[in-house]
Structure formats: structure tokens, C-alpha cells
Amino acid sequence: GQNIDQPTEMTATEGAIVQINCTYQTSGFNGLFWYQQHAGEAPTFLSYNVLDGLEEKGRFSSFLSRSKGYSYLLLKELQMKDSASYLCAVRDSNYQLIWGAGTKLIIKP
Amino acid sequence: GAGVSQTPSNKVTEKGKYVELRCDPISGHTALYWYRQSLGQGPEFLIYFQGTGAADDSGLPNDRFFAVRPEGSVSTLKIQRTERGDSAVYLCASSFLDSNEQFFGPGTRLTVL
């Protein structure tokens, strides 16, 4: 079966750094995505990794290790507006996205 | 419009009724996706359109669910004989054909009583 695992909830402090992990087992791999979803809103695209390594985009970075079936999203200089759910998704052999349940990130002042 | 729009934003219906959910993608996006999302879960793939045709409908849970996109733009998701288990937020997303970024609409919250 296909499986995407990520922690249900994490708490961090404003101004700090947080790393959200994602492990996956899917039928085929055609890229890994991170999306942000604020409560009651639609997901918005954050990052895409298809090769091993780190992709940096401003305060957000995403890492991929295909051999380990592992990715993480790193958020730096946390702001209160970063409080949201972060969804990990893998594009499988059918080129469809398989989604994790999301990690709810709570930022405290 | 600037983004993906979905109507209605909320739909309450009774068990056994028929519902239609509409998605208006970003102009020029040939790829269109339907997902549904239950509380505390990630989106679940339902169907994918390339242009007018359903390129992949493997995520539709059963034959009560059907979707069309007759002119390659607006899409309608149709659910017959609704069941309480169909209650969820139905999300639509669109993208350029070979793009990695899907743009999501605000969703339709369907409640089946």
C-alpha cells in the first residue's frame, strides 16, 4: 500500500526554527511536495523536490532523500502567521499526488 | 478571475439526494483535479482532467460519483444518492499541463444529513 507519515502536531516558538519530517512508501516516485494549509482554507504550494538534496526558498527549505524515503520541511525565523498545517505529498507512478494527513504547527509567542 | 473558484461554498443536503459541485479553474490551465478532504486528513485524489477528458478517474470511490468538463474549462462533480459518509470538503485544483504547482480553490463543504 501507499503510506505518507508525518507528525500530527508540533509546537514551536516565534523566531525559532522547526523541522517537520515526512516519510513515505509509494508505488513509484515522481517528486515530493510540501503545501501549507491554514485552517478552513485551501492548500498553497510551498516546495517541490525530485532530486536528493536541499531546496531553499526564503525562510523555508525542503530536503529529500529518495533512498531513505524521507523529506523534511525546515522553517526558519518563525512568525505567528506560520501557524498552519503542513502537508507532505508524493507524486506516484500514475502521476497523482498521495497526501499525508498533515502536521499542525502551533507557534507560541 | 484571479484564482480557482468553487461554488457553492457550503452545501447541506439530505441522504439520498443528488448534488452538483462546480469548479472554475484558472484561465489557461488545462489540468484540473478534484480532491476531497475530511477533517484532520490530507486531500484524497478523486479524478484528473486533461482538457475535456478524464485522464485518471481511479480515485472516484464508486459509481455514485461522476465528473465532467465538457468544454475543457469549468468542471462539475456530481454525486448521486448521497450518503452521510460523503460529507467532506471537496477541493478543486488546476495547473498548466506540465507544471508541478497545483492551485487550489477554496473548496465546497458538503454536509449530508
Short mmCIF file of C-alpha atoms in Angstrom, two decimals:
data_model
loop_
_atom_site.label_atom_id
_atom_site.label_comp_id
_atom_site.label_asym_id
_atom_site.label_seq_id
_atom_site.Cartn_x
_atom_site.Cartn_y
_atom_site.Cartn_z
CA GLY A 1 0.00 0.00 0.00
CA GLN A 2 0.93 3.65 -0.16
CA ASN A 3 1.78 5.50 3.00
CA ILE A 4 2.84 9.01 3.92
CA ASP A 5 3.75 9.59 7.58
CA GLN A 6 4.22 12.91 9.30
CA PRO A 7 3.76 14.03 12.92
CA THR A 8 0.23 15.06 13.83
CA GLU A 9 1.16 18.21 15.69
CA MET A 10 4.23 20.27 16.59
CA THR A 11 4.73 23.36 18.73
CA ALA A 12 7.47 25.97 18.27
CA THR A 13 8.33 29.45 19.45
CA GLU A 14 8.15 32.63 17.42
CA GLY A 15 11.56 33.42 15.95
CA ALA A 16 12.82 29.85 16.29
CA ILE A 17 13.44 27.08 13.73
CA VAL A 18 11.29 23.98 13.27
CA GLN A 19 11.78 20.85 11.16
CA ILE A 20 8.76 18.84 10.02
CA ASN A 21 9.60 15.32 8.89
CA CYS A 22 7.85 13.17 6.32
CA THR A 23 8.49 9.54 5.43
CA TYR A 24 6.86 7.81 2.50
CA GLN A 25 6.28 4.45 0.87
CA THR A 26 4.63 4.76 -2.51
CA SER A 27 4.26 2.90 -5.77
CA GLY A 28 6.74 4.91 -7.77
CA PHE A 29 8.15 8.34 -7.12
CA ASN A 30 7.85 11.41 -9.31
CA GLY A 31 8.51 14.16 -6.85
CA LEU A 32 7.66 15.27 -3.34
CA PHE A 33 5.65 18.36 -2.49
CA TRP A 34 5.03 20.46 0.59
CA TYR A 35 1.86 22.52 0.91
CA GLN A 36 0.71 24.91 3.62
CA GLN A 37 -2.92 24.93 4.69
CA HIS A 38 -4.37 27.46 7.10
CA ALA A 39 -7.47 26.35 8.96
CA GLY A 40 -10.54 26.49 6.74
CA GLU A 41 -8.54 27.45 3.68
CA ALA A 42 -7.18 25.70 0.59
CA PRO A 43 -3.64 24.28 0.46
CA THR A 44 -0.99 26.52 -1.08
CA PHE A 45 2.19 25.26 -2.73
CA LEU A 46 5.46 25.66 -0.82
CA SER A 47 8.08 23.44 -2.45
CA TYR A 48 8.91 20.61 -4.83
CA ASN A 49 11.82 18.15 -4.64
CA VAL A 50 12.58 15.46 -7.16
CA LEU A 51 16.35 15.08 -6.70
CA ASP A 52 18.16 14.41 -3.44
CA GLY A 53 19.29 17.43 -1.51
CA LEU A 54 18.12 20.71 -0.11
CA GLU A 55 15.97 23.29 -1.88
CA GLU A 56 15.94 26.70 -0.23
CA LYS A 57 13.29 29.34 -0.74
CA GLY A 58 13.45 32.25 1.65
CA ARG A 59 12.62 31.19 5.21
CA PHE A 60 11.51 27.74 4.01
CA SER A 61 13.76 24.88 2.89
CA SER A 62 12.88 21.34 1.88
CA PHE A 63 15.14 18.30 1.87
CA LEU A 64 14.77 14.97 0.11
CA SER A 65 16.48 11.59 0.42
CA ARG A 66 14.95 9.18 -2.09
CA SER A 67 16.96 6.20 -0.83
CA LYS A 68 15.54 6.70 2.66
CA GLY A 69 12.04 7.68 1.57
CA TYR A 70 12.42 10.79 3.69
CA SER A 71 11.89 14.52 3.45
CA TYR A 72 11.75 17.43 5.82
CA LEU A 73 10.48 20.97 5.68
CA LEU A 74 12.57 23.49 7.60
CA LEU A 75 11.00 26.76 8.66
CA LYS A 76 13.30 29.49 9.98
CA GLU A 77 12.57 32.73 11.84
CA LEU A 78 9.10 31.52 12.68
CA GLN A 79 6.28 34.04 12.57
CA MET A 80 2.82 33.76 14.11
CA LYS A 81 1.34 33.59 10.59
CA ASP A 82 3.22 30.32 10.05
CA SER A 83 0.70 28.61 12.32
CA ALA A 84 -0.96 26.21 9.89
CA SER A 85 -1.00 22.60 8.78
CA TYR A 86 1.85 21.46 6.56
CA LEU A 87 1.03 18.70 4.11
CA CYS A 88 3.57 16.36 2.55
CA ALA A 89 2.54 14.77 -0.76
CA VAL A 90 4.27 12.36 -3.13
CA ARG A 91 3.52 12.06 -6.84
CA ASP A 92 3.28 8.37 -7.59
CA SER A 93 3.80 6.26 -10.70
CA ASN A 94 0.38 7.38 -12.02
CA TYR A 95 1.46 10.99 -11.58
CA GLN A 96 -1.16 11.56 -8.91
CA LEU A 97 -0.50 13.10 -5.50
CA ILE A 98 -0.69 10.89 -2.44
CA TRP A 99 -1.09 13.09 0.61
CA GLY A 100 -0.11 12.79 4.23
CA ALA A 101 -2.58 13.78 6.92
CA GLY A 102 -0.65 16.97 7.63
CA THR A 103 1.28 18.35 10.58
CA LYS A 104 -0.45 21.05 12.58
CA LEU A 105 2.17 23.61 13.58
CA ILE A 106 1.39 25.79 16.57
CA ILE A 107 3.54 28.89 17.05
CA LYS A 108 3.73 30.39 20.53
CA PRO A 109 4.94 33.92 21.28
CA GLY B 1 -10.84 35.52 -12.23
CA ALA B 2 -7.52 35.54 -10.48
CA GLY B 3 -7.80 32.13 -8.88
CA VAL B 4 -9.73 28.89 -8.83
CA SER B 5 -13.31 29.40 -7.76
CA GLN B 6 -15.77 26.83 -6.44
CA THR B 7 -19.48 27.01 -5.88
CA PRO B 8 -21.31 26.64 -3.64
CA SER B 9 -19.01 27.27 -0.69
CA ASN B 10 -21.33 25.24 1.52
CA LYS B 11 -23.93 22.64 0.64
CA VAL B 12 -26.22 20.88 3.08
CA THR B 13 -28.32 18.06 1.70
CA GLU B 14 -30.28 15.07 2.86
CA LYS B 15 -29.24 11.48 2.50
CA GLY B 16 -30.24 10.12 -0.87
CA LYS B 17 -30.29 13.45 -2.70
CA TYR B 18 -28.28 14.46 -5.77
CA VAL B 19 -25.70 17.27 -5.64
CA GLU B 20 -23.53 19.11 -8.13
CA LEU B 21 -20.36 20.92 -7.20
CA ARG B 22 -18.80 23.40 -9.62
CA CYS B 23 -15.18 24.34 -10.22
CA ASP B 24 -13.96 27.24 -12.35
CA PRO B 25 -10.20 26.84 -12.91
CA ILE B 26 -7.60 29.47 -13.65
CA SER B 27 -7.85 30.56 -17.27
CA GLY B 28 -5.40 28.64 -19.45
CA HIS B 29 -4.93 25.74 -17.04
CA THR B 30 -5.54 22.54 -18.96
CA ALA B 31 -5.14 20.22 -15.98
CA LEU B 32 -7.92 20.05 -13.40
CA TYR B 33 -8.11 17.89 -10.28
CA TRP B 34 -10.83 17.03 -7.79
CA TYR B 35 -9.96 16.00 -4.23
CA ARG B 36 -11.95 15.55 -1.07
CA GLN B 37 -10.64 16.26 2.39
CA SER B 38 -12.04 15.09 5.68
CA LEU B 39 -11.26 16.84 8.93
CA GLY B 40 -7.71 16.21 10.09
CA GLN B 41 -6.76 14.41 6.90
CA GLY B 42 -4.90 15.29 3.76
CA PRO B 43 -6.71 15.62 0.42
CA GLU B 44 -7.75 12.37 -1.24
CA PHE B 45 -7.46 12.25 -5.03
CA LEU B 46 -10.71 11.70 -6.92
CA ILE B 47 -10.26 12.50 -10.62
CA TYR B 48 -7.94 14.31 -13.02
CA PHE B 49 -8.85 16.01 -16.31
CA GLN B 50 -6.55 16.91 -19.16
CA GLY B 51 -8.62 19.23 -21.27
CA THR B 52 -12.09 17.77 -21.68
CA GLY B 53 -11.25 14.16 -20.94
CA ALA B 54 -10.89 12.38 -17.63
CA ALA B 55 -7.29 11.18 -17.82
CA ASP B 56 -7.49 9.37 -14.47
CA ASP B 57 -10.68 8.65 -12.54
CA SER B 58 -9.21 5.92 -10.37
CA GLY B 59 -9.89 7.87 -7.17
CA LEU B 60 -13.66 8.03 -7.55
CA PRO B 61 -14.94 5.88 -4.67
CA ASN B 62 -17.88 4.30 -6.51
CA ASP B 63 -20.29 4.80 -9.39
CA ARG B 64 -22.33 7.37 -7.46
CA PHE B 65 -19.57 9.86 -8.24
CA PHE B 66 -19.12 11.34 -11.69
CA ALA B 67 -17.39 14.44 -13.05
CA VAL B 68 -17.47 16.27 -16.36
CA ARG B 69 -15.56 19.06 -18.04
CA PRO B 70 -17.35 19.44 -21.38
CA GLU B 71 -15.51 22.47 -22.74
CA GLY B 72 -12.15 21.97 -21.07
CA SER B 73 -12.68 24.73 -18.54
CA VAL B 74 -15.43 24.56 -15.90
CA SER B 75 -15.88 21.17 -14.25
CA THR B 76 -18.81 19.74 -12.34
CA LEU B 77 -18.56 16.95 -9.78
CA LYS B 78 -21.84 15.07 -9.48
CA ILE B 79 -22.80 12.85 -6.57
CA GLN B 80 -25.91 10.69 -6.73
CA ARG B 81 -27.79 9.18 -3.80
CA THR B 82 -25.61 10.99 -1.29
CA GLU B 83 -24.62 9.20 1.90
CA ARG B 84 -23.53 10.63 5.24
CA GLY B 85 -20.02 9.34 4.56
CA ASP B 86 -19.79 11.70 1.58
CA SER B 87 -19.62 14.65 3.97
CA ALA B 88 -16.27 16.38 3.43
CA VAL B 89 -14.66 19.42 1.84
CA TYR B 90 -14.40 18.92 -1.91
CA LEU B 91 -11.37 20.71 -3.32
CA CYS B 92 -10.66 21.55 -6.93
CA ALA B 93 -7.19 22.40 -8.22
CA SER B 94 -5.85 23.41 -11.61
CA SER B 95 -2.45 23.75 -13.23
CA PHE B 96 -0.67 24.14 -16.52
CA LEU B 97 -0.18 20.74 -18.09
CA ASP B 98 3.43 20.05 -17.09
CA SER B 99 3.57 22.28 -14.04
CA ASN B 100 4.47 20.98 -10.60
CA GLU B 101 2.30 23.54 -8.83
CA GLN B 102 -1.41 22.96 -8.40
CA PHE B 103 -3.56 25.96 -7.46
CA PHE B 104 -6.44 25.07 -5.17
CA GLY B 105 -9.87 26.59 -4.89
CA PRO B 106 -11.45 27.40 -1.52
CA GLY B 107 -13.45 24.17 -1.57
CA THR B 108 -17.09 23.23 -1.14
CA ARG B 109 -18.06 21.94 2.28
CA LEU B 110 -20.65 19.21 1.72
CA THR B 111 -22.76 18.05 4.65
CA VAL B 112 -25.10 15.11 4.18
CA LEU B 113 -27.69 14.85 6.94
#
